[in-house]
Coordinates of C-alpha atoms in Angstrom, one line a residue:
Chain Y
X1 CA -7.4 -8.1 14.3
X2 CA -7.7 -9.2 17.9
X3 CA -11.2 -9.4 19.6
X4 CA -12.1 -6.9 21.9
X5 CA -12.9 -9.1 24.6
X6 CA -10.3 -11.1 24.8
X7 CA -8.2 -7.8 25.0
X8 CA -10.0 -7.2 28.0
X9 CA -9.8 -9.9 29.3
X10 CA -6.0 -10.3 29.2
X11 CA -5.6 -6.7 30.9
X12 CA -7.9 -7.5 33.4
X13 CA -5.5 -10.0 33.9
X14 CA -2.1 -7.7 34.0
X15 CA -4.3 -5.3 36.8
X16 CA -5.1 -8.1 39.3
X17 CA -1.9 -10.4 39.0
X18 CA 1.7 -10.1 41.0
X19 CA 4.4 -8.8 39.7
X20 CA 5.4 -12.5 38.4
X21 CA 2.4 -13.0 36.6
X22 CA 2.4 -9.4 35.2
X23 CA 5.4 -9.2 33.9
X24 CA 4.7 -12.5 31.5
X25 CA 1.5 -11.3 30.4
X26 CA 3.3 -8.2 29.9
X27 CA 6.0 -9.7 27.9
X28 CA 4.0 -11.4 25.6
X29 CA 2.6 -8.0 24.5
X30 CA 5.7 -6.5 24.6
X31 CA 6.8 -5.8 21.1
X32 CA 3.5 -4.7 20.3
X33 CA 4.0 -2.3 22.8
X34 CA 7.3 -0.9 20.9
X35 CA 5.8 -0.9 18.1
X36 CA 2.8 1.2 19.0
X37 CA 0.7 -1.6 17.9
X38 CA -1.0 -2.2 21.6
X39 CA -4.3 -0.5 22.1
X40 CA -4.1 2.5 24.4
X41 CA -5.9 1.0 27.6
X42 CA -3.2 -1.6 27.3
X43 CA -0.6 0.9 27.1
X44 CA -1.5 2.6 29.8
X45 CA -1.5 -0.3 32.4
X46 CA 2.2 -1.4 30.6
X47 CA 3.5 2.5 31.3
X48 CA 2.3 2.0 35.2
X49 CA 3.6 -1.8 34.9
X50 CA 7.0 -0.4 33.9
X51 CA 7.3 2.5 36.6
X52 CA 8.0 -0.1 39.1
X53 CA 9.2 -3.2 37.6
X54 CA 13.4 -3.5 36.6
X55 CA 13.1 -6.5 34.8
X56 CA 10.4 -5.6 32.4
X57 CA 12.3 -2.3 31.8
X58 CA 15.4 -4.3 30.5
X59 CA 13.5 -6.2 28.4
X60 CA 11.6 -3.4 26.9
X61 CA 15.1 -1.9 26.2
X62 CA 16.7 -5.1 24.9
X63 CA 13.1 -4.8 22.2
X64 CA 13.9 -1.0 21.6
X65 CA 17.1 -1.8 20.3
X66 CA 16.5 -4.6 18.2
X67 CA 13.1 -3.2 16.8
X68 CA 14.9 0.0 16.2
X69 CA 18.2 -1.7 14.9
X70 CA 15.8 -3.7 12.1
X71 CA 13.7 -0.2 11.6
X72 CA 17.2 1.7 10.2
X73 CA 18.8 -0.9 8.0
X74 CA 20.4 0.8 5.5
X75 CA 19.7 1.2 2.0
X76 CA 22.4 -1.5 0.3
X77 CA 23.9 -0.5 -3.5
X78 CA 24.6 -3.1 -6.2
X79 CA 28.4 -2.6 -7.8
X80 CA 29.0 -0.3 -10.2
X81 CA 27.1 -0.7 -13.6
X82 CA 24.3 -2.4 -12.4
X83 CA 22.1 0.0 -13.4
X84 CA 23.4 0.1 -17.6
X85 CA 23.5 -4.2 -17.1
X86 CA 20.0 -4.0 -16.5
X87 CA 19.1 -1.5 -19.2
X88 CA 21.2 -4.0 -21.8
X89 CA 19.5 -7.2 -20.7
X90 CA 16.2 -5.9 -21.4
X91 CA 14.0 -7.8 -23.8
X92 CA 13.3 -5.1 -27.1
X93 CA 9.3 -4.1 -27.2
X94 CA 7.8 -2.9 -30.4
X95 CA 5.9 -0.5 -28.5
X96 CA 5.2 2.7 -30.7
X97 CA 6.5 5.6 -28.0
X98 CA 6.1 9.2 -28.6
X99 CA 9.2 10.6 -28.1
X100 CA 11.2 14.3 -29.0
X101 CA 13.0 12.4 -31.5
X102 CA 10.3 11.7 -33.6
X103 CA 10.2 15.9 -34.6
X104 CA 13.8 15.5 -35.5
X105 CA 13.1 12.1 -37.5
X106 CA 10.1 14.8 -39.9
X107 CA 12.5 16.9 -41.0
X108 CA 14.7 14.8 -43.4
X109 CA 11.8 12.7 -44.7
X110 CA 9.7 16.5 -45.4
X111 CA 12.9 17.6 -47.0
X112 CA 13.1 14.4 -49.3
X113 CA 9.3 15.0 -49.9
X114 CA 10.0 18.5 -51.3
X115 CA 12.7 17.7 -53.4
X116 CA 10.8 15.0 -55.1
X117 CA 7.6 16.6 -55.3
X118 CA 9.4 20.4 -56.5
X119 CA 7.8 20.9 -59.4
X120 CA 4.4 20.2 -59.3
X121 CA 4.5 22.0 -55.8
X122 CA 5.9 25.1 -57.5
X123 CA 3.5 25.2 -60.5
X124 CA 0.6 24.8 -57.8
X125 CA 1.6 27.8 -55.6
X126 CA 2.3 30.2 -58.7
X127 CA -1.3 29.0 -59.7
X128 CA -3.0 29.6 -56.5
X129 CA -1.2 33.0 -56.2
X130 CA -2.2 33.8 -59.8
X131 CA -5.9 32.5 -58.8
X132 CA -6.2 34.2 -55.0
X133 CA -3.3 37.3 -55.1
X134 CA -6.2 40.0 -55.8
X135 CA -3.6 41.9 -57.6
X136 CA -3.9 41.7 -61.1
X137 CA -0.1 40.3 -61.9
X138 CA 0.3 38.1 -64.7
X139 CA 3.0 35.9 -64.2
X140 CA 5.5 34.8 -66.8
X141 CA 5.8 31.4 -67.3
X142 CA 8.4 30.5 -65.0
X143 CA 11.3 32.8 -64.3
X144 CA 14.4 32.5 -62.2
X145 CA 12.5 35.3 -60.2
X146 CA 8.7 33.3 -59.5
X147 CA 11.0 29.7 -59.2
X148 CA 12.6 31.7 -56.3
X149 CA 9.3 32.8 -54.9
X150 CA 8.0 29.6 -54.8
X151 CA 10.9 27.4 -53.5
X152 CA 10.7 30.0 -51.0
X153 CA 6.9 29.4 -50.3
X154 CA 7.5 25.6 -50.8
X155 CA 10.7 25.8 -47.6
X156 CA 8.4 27.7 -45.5
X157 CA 5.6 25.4 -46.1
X158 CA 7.9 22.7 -44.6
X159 CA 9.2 24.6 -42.1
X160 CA 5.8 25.4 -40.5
X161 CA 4.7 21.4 -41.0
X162 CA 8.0 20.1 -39.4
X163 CA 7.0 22.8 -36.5
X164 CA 3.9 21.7 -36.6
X165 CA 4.8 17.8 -36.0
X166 CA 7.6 18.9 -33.5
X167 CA 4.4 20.6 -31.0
X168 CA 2.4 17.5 -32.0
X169 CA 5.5 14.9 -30.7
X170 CA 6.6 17.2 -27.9
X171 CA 2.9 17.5 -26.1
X172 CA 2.4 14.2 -27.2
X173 CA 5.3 13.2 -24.7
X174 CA 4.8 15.7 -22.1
X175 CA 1.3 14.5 -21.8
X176 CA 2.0 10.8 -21.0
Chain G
X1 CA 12.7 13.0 -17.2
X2 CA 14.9 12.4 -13.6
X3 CA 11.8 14.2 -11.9
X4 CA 9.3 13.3 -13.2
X5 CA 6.2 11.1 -11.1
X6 CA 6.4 7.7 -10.9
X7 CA 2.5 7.4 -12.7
X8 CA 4.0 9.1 -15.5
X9 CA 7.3 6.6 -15.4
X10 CA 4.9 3.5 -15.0
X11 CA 2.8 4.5 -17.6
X12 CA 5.9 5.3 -20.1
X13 CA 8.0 2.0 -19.4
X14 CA 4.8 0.1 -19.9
X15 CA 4.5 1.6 -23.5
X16 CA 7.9 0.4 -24.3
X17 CA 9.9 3.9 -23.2
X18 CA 13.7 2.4 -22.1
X19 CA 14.5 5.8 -20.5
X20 CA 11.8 6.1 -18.3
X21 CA 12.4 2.7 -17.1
X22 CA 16.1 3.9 -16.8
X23 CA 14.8 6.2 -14.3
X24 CA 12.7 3.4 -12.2
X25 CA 15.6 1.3 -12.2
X26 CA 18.0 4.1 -10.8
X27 CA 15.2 5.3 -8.2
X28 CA 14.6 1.5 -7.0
X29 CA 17.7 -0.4 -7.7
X30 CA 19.0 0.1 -3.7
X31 CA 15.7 -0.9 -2.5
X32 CA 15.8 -3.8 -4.9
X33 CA 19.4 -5.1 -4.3
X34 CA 19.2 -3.9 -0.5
X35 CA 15.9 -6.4 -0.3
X36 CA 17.2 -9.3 -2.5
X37 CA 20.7 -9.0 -0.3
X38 CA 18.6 -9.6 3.0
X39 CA 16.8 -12.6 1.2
X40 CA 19.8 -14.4 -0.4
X41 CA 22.5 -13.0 1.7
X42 CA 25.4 -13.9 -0.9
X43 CA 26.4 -10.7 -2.8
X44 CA 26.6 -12.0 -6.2
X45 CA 23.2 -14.4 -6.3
X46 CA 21.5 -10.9 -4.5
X47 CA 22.5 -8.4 -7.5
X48 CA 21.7 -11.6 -10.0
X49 CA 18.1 -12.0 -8.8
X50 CA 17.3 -8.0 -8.6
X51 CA 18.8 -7.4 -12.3
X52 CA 16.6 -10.5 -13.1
X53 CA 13.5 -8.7 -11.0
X54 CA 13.6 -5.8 -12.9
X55 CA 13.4 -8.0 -16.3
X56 CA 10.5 -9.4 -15.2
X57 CA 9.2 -6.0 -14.2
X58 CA 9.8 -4.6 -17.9
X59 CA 8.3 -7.4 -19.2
X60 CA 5.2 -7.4 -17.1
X61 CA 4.8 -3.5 -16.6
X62 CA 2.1 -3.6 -20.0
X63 CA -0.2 -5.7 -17.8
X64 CA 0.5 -3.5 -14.6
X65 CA -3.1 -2.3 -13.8
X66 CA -2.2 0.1 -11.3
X67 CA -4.3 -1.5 -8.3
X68 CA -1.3 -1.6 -5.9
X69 CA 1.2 0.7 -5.5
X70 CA 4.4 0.5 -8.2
X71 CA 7.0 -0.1 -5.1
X72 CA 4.4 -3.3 -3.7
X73 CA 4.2 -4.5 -7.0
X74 CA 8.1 -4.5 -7.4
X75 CA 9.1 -6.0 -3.9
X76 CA 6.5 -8.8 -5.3
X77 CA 8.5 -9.9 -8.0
X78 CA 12.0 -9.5 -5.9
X79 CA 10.2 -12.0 -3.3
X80 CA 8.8 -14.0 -5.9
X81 CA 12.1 -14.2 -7.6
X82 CA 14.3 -14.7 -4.6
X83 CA 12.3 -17.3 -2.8
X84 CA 12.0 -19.5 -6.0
X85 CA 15.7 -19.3 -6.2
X86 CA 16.3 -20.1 -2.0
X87 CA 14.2 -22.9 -2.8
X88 CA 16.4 -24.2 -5.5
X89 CA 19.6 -23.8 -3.4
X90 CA 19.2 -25.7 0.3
X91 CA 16.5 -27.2 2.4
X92 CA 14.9 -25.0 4.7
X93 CA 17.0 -24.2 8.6
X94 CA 14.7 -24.4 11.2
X95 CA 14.4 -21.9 14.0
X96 CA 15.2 -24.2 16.6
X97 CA 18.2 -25.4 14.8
X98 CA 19.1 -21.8 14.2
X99 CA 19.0 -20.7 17.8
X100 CA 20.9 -24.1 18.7
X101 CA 24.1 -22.5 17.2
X102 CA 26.4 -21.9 19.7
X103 CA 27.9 -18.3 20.9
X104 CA 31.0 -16.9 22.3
X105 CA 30.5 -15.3 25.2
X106 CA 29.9 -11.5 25.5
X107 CA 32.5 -8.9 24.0
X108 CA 35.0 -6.8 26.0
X109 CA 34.7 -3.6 23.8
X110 CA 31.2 -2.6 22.1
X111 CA 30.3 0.7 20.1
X112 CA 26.3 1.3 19.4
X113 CA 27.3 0.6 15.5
X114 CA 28.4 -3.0 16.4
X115 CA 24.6 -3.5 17.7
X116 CA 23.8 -3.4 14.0
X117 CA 26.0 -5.5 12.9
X118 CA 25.6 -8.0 15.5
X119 CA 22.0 -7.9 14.3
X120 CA 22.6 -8.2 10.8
X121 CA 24.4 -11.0 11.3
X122 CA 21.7 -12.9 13.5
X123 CA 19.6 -11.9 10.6
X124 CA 20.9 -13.8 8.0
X125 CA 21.5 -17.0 10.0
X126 CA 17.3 -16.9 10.6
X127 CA 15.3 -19.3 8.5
X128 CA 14.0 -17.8 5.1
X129 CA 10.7 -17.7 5.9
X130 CA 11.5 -15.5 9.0
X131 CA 13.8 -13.5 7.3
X132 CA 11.7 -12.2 4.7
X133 CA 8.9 -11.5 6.8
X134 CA 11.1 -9.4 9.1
X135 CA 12.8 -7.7 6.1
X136 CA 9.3 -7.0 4.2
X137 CA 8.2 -5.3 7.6
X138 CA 10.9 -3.4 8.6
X139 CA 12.8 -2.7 5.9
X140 CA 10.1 -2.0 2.8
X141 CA 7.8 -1.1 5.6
X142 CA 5.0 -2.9 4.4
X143 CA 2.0 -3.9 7.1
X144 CA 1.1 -7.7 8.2
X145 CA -2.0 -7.6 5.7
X146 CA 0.6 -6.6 2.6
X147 CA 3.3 -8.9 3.5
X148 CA 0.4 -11.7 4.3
X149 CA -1.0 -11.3 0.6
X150 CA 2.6 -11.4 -0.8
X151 CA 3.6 -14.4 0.4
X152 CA 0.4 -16.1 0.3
X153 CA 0.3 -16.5 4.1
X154 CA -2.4 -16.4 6.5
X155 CA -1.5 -12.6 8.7
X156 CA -1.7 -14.7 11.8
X157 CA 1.2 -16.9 10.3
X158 CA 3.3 -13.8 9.8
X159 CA 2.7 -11.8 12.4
X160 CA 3.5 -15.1 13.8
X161 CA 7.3 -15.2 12.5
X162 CA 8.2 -11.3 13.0
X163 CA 7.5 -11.6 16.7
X164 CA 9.1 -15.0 16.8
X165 CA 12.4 -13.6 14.9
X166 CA 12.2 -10.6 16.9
X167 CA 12.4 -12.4 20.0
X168 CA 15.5 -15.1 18.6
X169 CA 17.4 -11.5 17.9
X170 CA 16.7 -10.1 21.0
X171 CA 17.9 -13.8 23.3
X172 CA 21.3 -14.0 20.2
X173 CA 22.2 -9.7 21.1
X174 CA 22.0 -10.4 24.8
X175 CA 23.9 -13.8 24.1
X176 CA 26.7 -11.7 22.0
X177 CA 26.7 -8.6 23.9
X178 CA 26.1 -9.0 27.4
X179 CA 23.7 -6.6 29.2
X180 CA 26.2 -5.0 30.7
X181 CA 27.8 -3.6 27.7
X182 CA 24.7 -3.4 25.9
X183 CA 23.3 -0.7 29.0
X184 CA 26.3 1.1 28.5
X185 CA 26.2 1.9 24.6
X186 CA 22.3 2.7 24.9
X187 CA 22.3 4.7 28.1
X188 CA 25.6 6.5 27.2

């Protein structure tokens, strides 16, 4: 930051010298001036400065179209590929990362745990129906009928859990 | 994923998440490349030291606390990793010497494009030191302050070397051009 004073000082300086003298205080403030970085008092003696002095005009042009030349450089692509060379150089991190994929990964493994688990799933829902179902039903002891119920019960069970862990991943994810 | 906000990107890649860092990559790899190509100014050695930028990125992005902004953070380790490789390659050009290079004289024929490329090329023949400075201001548009605490540098020093490269560009157009044609292409 510059000091106040010495600001002051230096445009005091600009309003009482020649032209001569002017124009090289003037200059030395000059590409603060097109960059809007000069304070505003400062600004407005350059403005009158510049009304009647040629030389200082041509510089402050020559400034304009450097300053503006470096201001609109533009944006420079790497070849081709660059982008997939990067994503294969990176270094692998065992970070655990919710993903969408992780819902699809739940379905085979609850499918395996079905299968293995089958029968002892199956006895336990006929027994909680025969224990809950307020309907007086006895059921036989396992017919091709009450198998069918409860693989039935046992698939939708899954279902609903694999649904269930799909939500979980997906607002998992979309919350991050 | 494309559109989704950079927190949310930052905060993915540095849980390990390849795809959103996919997306970083694509969204920053011009600014990247554009930046390290104004640094090293050979093509090859530019795209080499922004691939290896956004490594270090990857690998760094789990300790990124958020306290500066993603982009800053990023044009840190390009700098960091293009200035540690300038100062493998050749000793340092001073200003001096680089203004002592001769010029032919001004141009017969000049369009407003050539202005830019007049300049780029002055540009890349300025020290490192000067370059960066003038390429972190203008071109990744970051303030004195910013670029001071990048490259360790007091403000004064680099304040210091934009106005001083800005001026060495403004004697080389003139040099090049000739204020004649230059009137002509800016006043047309």
């Amino acid at each position: 930051m510059r000091e106040k004073g010495t600001e002051g000082q230096r445009d005091r300086g600009i309003e009482r010298s020649g032209s001569g003298a002017g124009c090289e205080l003037l200059r030395s403030r000059l590409q603060d001036y097109v960059t809007r970085e000069l304070e505003p008092e400062s600004r407005r003696l350059f403005d009158a400065h510049l009304v009647e002095c040629g030389e200082c005009q041509h510089e402050l042009a020559l400034m304009t179209a450097v300053v503006s030349t470096l201001d609109h450089q533009p944006v420079l692509d790497p070849q081709p590929g660059f982008s997939e060379k990067v994503m294969r150089s990176l270094p692998r991190q065992r970070v655990f990362v919710f993903s969408p994929w992780w819902s699809l990964a739940l379905a085979p493994l609850l499918a395996g745990a079905v299968w293995l688990f089958r029968t002892p799933l199956e006895r336990g829902i006929a027994g909680l129906l025969g224990r809950y179902v307020p309907v007086s039903v006895t059921l036989p002891a396992l017919t091709m009928q009450s198998a069918g119920i409860a693989a039935a019960a046992v698939v939708g069970l899954g279902l609903l859990v694999t649904a269930g862990g799909a939500v979980f991943c997906w607002r998992a994810y979309l919350r991050d | 994923m494309e559109t989704a906000s950079e927190d949310v990107l930052v905060s993915r890649s540095a849980r390990g998440d390849e795809q959103a860092f996919g997306v970083l990559v694509e969204r920053y790899k011009g600014m990247l490349y554009s930046m390290s190509r104004r640094l090293m100014k050979d093509p090859g050695r530019a795209e080499d030291a922004a691939q290896e930028s956004f490594i270090k990125a990857w690998a760094a992005l789990p300790g990124f606390k958020g306290e500066s902004k993603f982009s800053s953070w990023l044009y840190r380790i390009c700098y960091n990793t293009c200035i540690s490789e300038l100062r493998k390659r050749k000793p340092e050009v001073e200003l001096d010497e680089a203004m002592g290079v001769p010029v032919e004289g001004p141009v017969q024929e000049f369009r407003n494009r050539d202005i830019q490329a007049t300049i780029q090329e002055e540009v890349s023949k300025l020290p490192d030191d000067y370059r960066a400075a003038l390429t972190l201001y203008h071109f990744n548009g970051l303030s004195y302050e910013e670029i001071a605490k990048l490259t360790h540098k007091p403000m004064g020093t680099i304040k210091a070397h934009i106005h001083r490269a800005r001026a060495v560009l403004k004697t080389r157009l003139l040099e090049r051009v000739g204020w004649d044609n230059l009137k002509e292409v800016m006043w047309q």
